[in-house]
Coordinates of C-alpha atoms and ligand atoms in Angstrom, one line a residue:
M18 CA 21.3 -25.0 -4.3
S19 CA 17.6 -25.3 -4.4
E20 CA 15.0 -27.9 -3.5
K21 CA 12.8 -29.3 -6.2
T22 CA 9.1 -29.4 -5.3
M23 CA 5.7 -29.7 -7.1
R24 CA 3.7 -26.8 -8.2
R25 CA 0.3 -27.4 -6.6
E26 CA -2.0 -26.5 -9.6
T27 CA 0.0 -28.1 -12.4
G28 CA 2.0 -30.9 -10.7
Q29 CA 5.0 -29.4 -12.5
P30 CA 8.3 -29.4 -10.7
Y31 CA 9.8 -26.0 -9.7
H32 CA 12.7 -24.8 -7.6
R33 CA 12.2 -23.7 -4.0
P34 CA 15.3 -22.0 -2.8
D35 CA 17.0 -23.4 0.3
F36 CA 16.9 -20.1 2.2
V37 CA 13.1 -20.0 2.5
D38 CA 13.0 -22.3 5.6
D39 CA 16.2 -21.1 7.2
L40 CA 16.2 -17.8 9.2
D41 CA 20.0 -17.2 8.9
A42 CA 20.0 -17.9 5.2
T43 CA 16.9 -15.7 4.6
L44 CA 18.7 -12.8 6.3
R45 CA 21.9 -13.5 4.2
H46 CA 19.7 -13.6 1.1
A47 CA 18.1 -10.3 2.0
W48 CA 21.5 -8.6 2.3
A49 CA 22.8 -10.2 -0.9
C50 CA 19.8 -8.9 -2.8
L51 CA 20.5 -5.4 -1.4
A52 CA 24.2 -5.6 -2.3
R53 CA 23.4 -6.8 -5.8
G54 CA 21.0 -3.8 -6.2
V55 CA 24.0 -1.4 -6.0
K56 CA 25.7 -3.0 -9.0
D57 CA 22.8 -4.3 -11.1
R58 CA 20.8 -1.4 -12.5
R59 CA 18.0 -3.8 -13.6
S60 CA 17.5 -5.3 -10.1
P61 CA 14.5 -3.9 -8.2
F62 CA 16.8 -3.4 -5.3
H63 CA 18.6 -0.8 -7.3
T64 CA 15.8 1.6 -6.8
P65 CA 14.1 1.1 -3.3
T66 CA 11.3 3.2 -2.0
I67 CA 12.4 5.2 1.1
A68 CA 9.8 6.5 3.5
T69 CA 10.3 9.4 5.9
L70 CA 8.1 11.2 8.3
G71 CA 6.9 14.5 6.9
L72 CA 7.4 17.7 8.8
D73 CA 3.7 17.5 9.6
G74 CA 3.9 13.9 10.7
R75 CA 2.5 12.4 7.5
P76 CA 4.3 9.5 5.8
R77 CA 6.2 10.5 2.6
M78 CA 7.8 8.1 0.1
R79 CA 10.0 8.3 -2.9
T80 CA 12.3 6.2 -5.1
V81 CA 16.1 6.6 -4.7
V82 CA 19.1 4.9 -6.2
L83 CA 20.8 2.5 -3.7
R84 CA 24.5 3.6 -3.9
A85 CA 26.2 1.4 -1.3
V86 CA 25.6 -1.5 1.0
D87 CA 27.9 -2.4 3.9
V88 CA 26.6 -5.8 5.2
E89 CA 29.0 -6.0 8.1
A90 CA 28.1 -2.5 9.3
R91 CA 24.4 -3.0 8.4
Q92 CA 24.4 0.2 6.5
L93 CA 22.8 1.4 3.2
R94 CA 23.6 4.6 1.4
F95 CA 21.8 6.8 -1.1
H96 CA 22.5 10.3 -2.3
T97 CA 20.3 13.4 -2.2
D98 CA 20.2 17.1 -2.4
Q99 CA 20.4 18.9 1.0
R100 CA 17.9 21.4 -0.3
G101 CA 15.1 18.8 -0.8
L102 CA 12.3 18.1 1.6
K103 CA 13.5 14.6 2.5
S104 CA 16.7 16.1 3.9
A105 CA 14.7 18.5 6.2
E106 CA 12.6 15.5 7.2
I107 CA 15.6 13.4 8.1
R108 CA 17.1 16.3 10.1
N109 CA 13.8 16.6 12.0
D110 CA 13.3 12.8 12.6
P111 CA 16.0 10.3 11.3
R112 CA 13.7 7.3 11.4
V113 CA 13.2 5.9 7.9
A114 CA 11.8 2.8 6.2
L115 CA 12.7 1.1 3.0
H116 CA 10.6 -1.1 0.7
V117 CA 11.4 -3.3 -2.3
Y118 CA 9.3 -5.8 -4.1
D119 CA 11.2 -8.2 -6.4
Q120 CA 8.6 -9.9 -8.6
R121 CA 11.0 -12.3 -10.2
G122 CA 12.7 -13.2 -6.9
K123 CA 9.2 -13.4 -5.3
L124 CA 10.5 -11.4 -2.4
Q125 CA 9.2 -8.3 -0.5
L126 CA 11.8 -6.7 1.7
R127 CA 11.0 -4.1 4.3
A128 CA 13.6 -2.4 6.4
E129 CA 13.7 0.2 9.1
G130 CA 16.6 2.3 10.2
I131 CA 18.1 5.5 11.3
A132 CA 19.4 7.9 8.6
H133 CA 22.4 10.2 8.9
L134 CA 23.1 13.0 6.5
H135 CA 26.7 13.3 5.6
E136 CA 27.2 16.9 4.4
G137 CA 30.6 18.4 3.8
D138 CA 32.5 15.5 5.5
D139 CA 34.8 12.8 4.3
Q140 CA 32.0 10.4 3.5
A141 CA 30.2 13.0 1.4
A142 CA 33.5 13.9 -0.4
S143 CA 34.3 10.3 -1.4
A144 CA 30.6 9.7 -2.4
W145 CA 30.8 12.8 -4.6
E146 CA 34.1 11.7 -6.0
E147 CA 32.7 8.3 -7.1
S148 CA 29.5 9.9 -8.6
R149 CA 29.3 10.2 -12.4
L150 CA 29.2 13.7 -13.9
M151 CA 25.6 13.2 -15.0
S152 CA 24.6 12.3 -11.5
R153 CA 26.5 15.3 -10.0
A154 CA 24.7 17.7 -12.4
C155 CA 21.4 17.4 -10.4
Y156 CA 22.9 19.1 -7.4
A157 CA 23.5 22.4 -9.3
T158 CA 20.0 22.8 -10.4
Q159 CA 18.6 26.3 -9.7
P160 CA 16.3 27.0 -8.0
A161 CA 16.2 24.2 -5.3
P162 CA 14.4 20.9 -5.9
G163 CA 10.7 21.2 -5.0
T164 CA 10.5 25.0 -5.6
P165 CA 7.2 25.9 -7.2
V166 CA 7.7 27.4 -10.7
A167 CA 5.4 29.3 -13.1
A168 CA 6.3 27.1 -16.2
P169 CA 7.3 23.4 -16.5
G170 CA 10.8 24.2 -17.7
A171 CA 11.4 27.3 -15.5
F172 CA 14.7 26.0 -13.9
Q173 CA 18.3 26.0 -14.8
L174 CA 20.7 23.1 -15.2
P175 CA 24.4 23.6 -15.0
Q176 CA 26.0 24.2 -18.4
D177 CA 29.6 23.1 -17.9
E178 CA 31.8 21.1 -15.5
A179 CA 32.7 24.2 -13.4
A180 CA 29.0 24.9 -12.8
I181 CA 28.4 21.2 -12.0
A182 CA 31.3 21.3 -9.5
Q183 CA 29.5 24.1 -7.6
G184 CA 26.6 21.7 -6.8
E185 CA 28.9 19.8 -4.3
V186 CA 27.7 22.2 -1.6
N187 CA 24.2 20.8 -2.0
F188 CA 25.2 17.1 -2.1
S189 CA 24.4 14.8 0.8
A190 CA 25.3 11.1 1.2
V191 CA 22.6 9.5 3.4
A192 CA 23.7 6.6 5.5
I193 CA 21.0 4.4 6.9
S194 CA 21.8 2.2 9.9
V195 CA 19.4 -0.7 9.4
T196 CA 17.7 -1.8 12.7
E197 CA 15.0 -4.1 11.3
I198 CA 14.5 -6.2 8.2
E199 CA 11.3 -8.1 7.3
T200 CA 11.1 -10.5 4.4
L201 CA 8.0 -12.0 2.7
Y202 CA 8.8 -14.8 0.2
L203 CA 5.9 -15.8 -2.0
D204 CA 5.7 -19.5 -2.8
H205 CA 3.0 -21.9 -3.9
A206 CA 4.1 -24.4 -1.3
G207 CA 3.7 -21.8 1.5
H208 CA 4.7 -18.2 1.9
R209 CA 7.5 -17.4 4.3
R210 CA 7.6 -14.3 6.4
A211 CA 10.5 -13.4 8.8
R212 CA 11.5 -10.5 10.9
F213 CA 15.0 -9.7 12.0
H214 CA 15.9 -7.3 14.8
L215 CA 19.5 -6.6 13.9
G216 CA 22.1 -6.6 16.6
D217 CA 20.2 -9.0 18.8
G218 CA 21.9 -12.2 17.5
A219 CA 19.9 -15.3 17.0
A220 CA 17.2 -14.1 19.4
G221 CA 16.4 -11.3 17.0
A222 CA 15.2 -13.5 14.2
Q223 CA 11.6 -14.7 14.2
W224 CA 9.2 -16.4 11.7
L225 CA 5.8 -14.7 11.4
V226 CA 2.6 -15.9 9.9
P227 CA 2.6 -14.5 6.3
Ligands
FMN3 C1 14.3 6.0 -10.7 C2 14.4 7.1 -9.8 C3 15.6 7.3 -9.0 C4 15.7 8.4 -8.1 N1 16.8 8.5 -7.4 C5 16.9 9.5 -6.5 C6 18.0 9.5 -5.6 O1 19.0 8.7 -5.6 N2 18.1 10.6 -4.7 C7 17.1 11.5 -4.6 O2 17.2 12.4 -3.8 N3 16.0 11.5 -5.4 C8 15.9 10.5 -6.3 N4 14.8 10.4 -7.2 C9 13.8 11.5 -7.1 C10 12.9 11.2 -5.8 O3 12.1 10.1 -6.1 C11 12.0 12.4 -5.5 O4 11.2 12.7 -6.5 C12 12.9 13.6 -5.1 O5 14.1 13.3 -4.5 C13 12.1 14.6 -4.3 O6 11.8 14.0 -3.1 P1 11.6 14.8 -1.7 O7 10.6 15.9 -2.0 O8 11.0 13.8 -0.7 O9 12.9 15.3 -1.2 C14 14.7 9.3 -8.0 C15 13.5 9.1 -8.8 C16 13.4 8.1 -9.6 C17 12.1 7.9 -10.4

């Protein structure tokens, strides 16, 4: 359901979704967008930007594929290579941030959370199991991701399924326990910005000046 309102410049009617003036509905919408991002490869929520704190304290960001969302547990999951820098950064300081801008949905979503690296445990094993062969192949690349090389193609990809299987030792399922969500909805009739401290119940939700 959405409310019909007038576009200021043109006087043309357009749809203003119901969630924009409702804190609970805004939070539900944010989680629904994230959940959709797992399945819909064309959704901007499929490839969020994840920020970590560099080992020297500088912020570092990169795109990842959102692999799972557990709305009840307030958890997100992506996969990575244990040998990569972001894994070392998370081991050093598990605080992470996530960003998505959905131009069509007119929504910026920012989240903060605590990341946990699942390596060699049941969660890692089931995440590996559900990964496609093509995705698994990355984890058997030699040498390790981020290694300086003398020529652009000076690295080896696994050549067969047995070689790909050996990459499992480098595989990590990263679970993020989300602690904060902030949304910014862009609208001609008035932007809407909200912040949610998760786990605090209704008291944890707050409108902010956009
Ligand atoms: C569309 C896209 C999806 C990506 N997905 C992942 C991913 O799911 N996991 C991952 O570790 N890196 C992924 N990458 C690569 C990262 O952005 C990054 O370059 C790489 O992981 C090295 O980051 P690091 O040095 O911070 O560890 C992806 C890159 C792009 C462009």
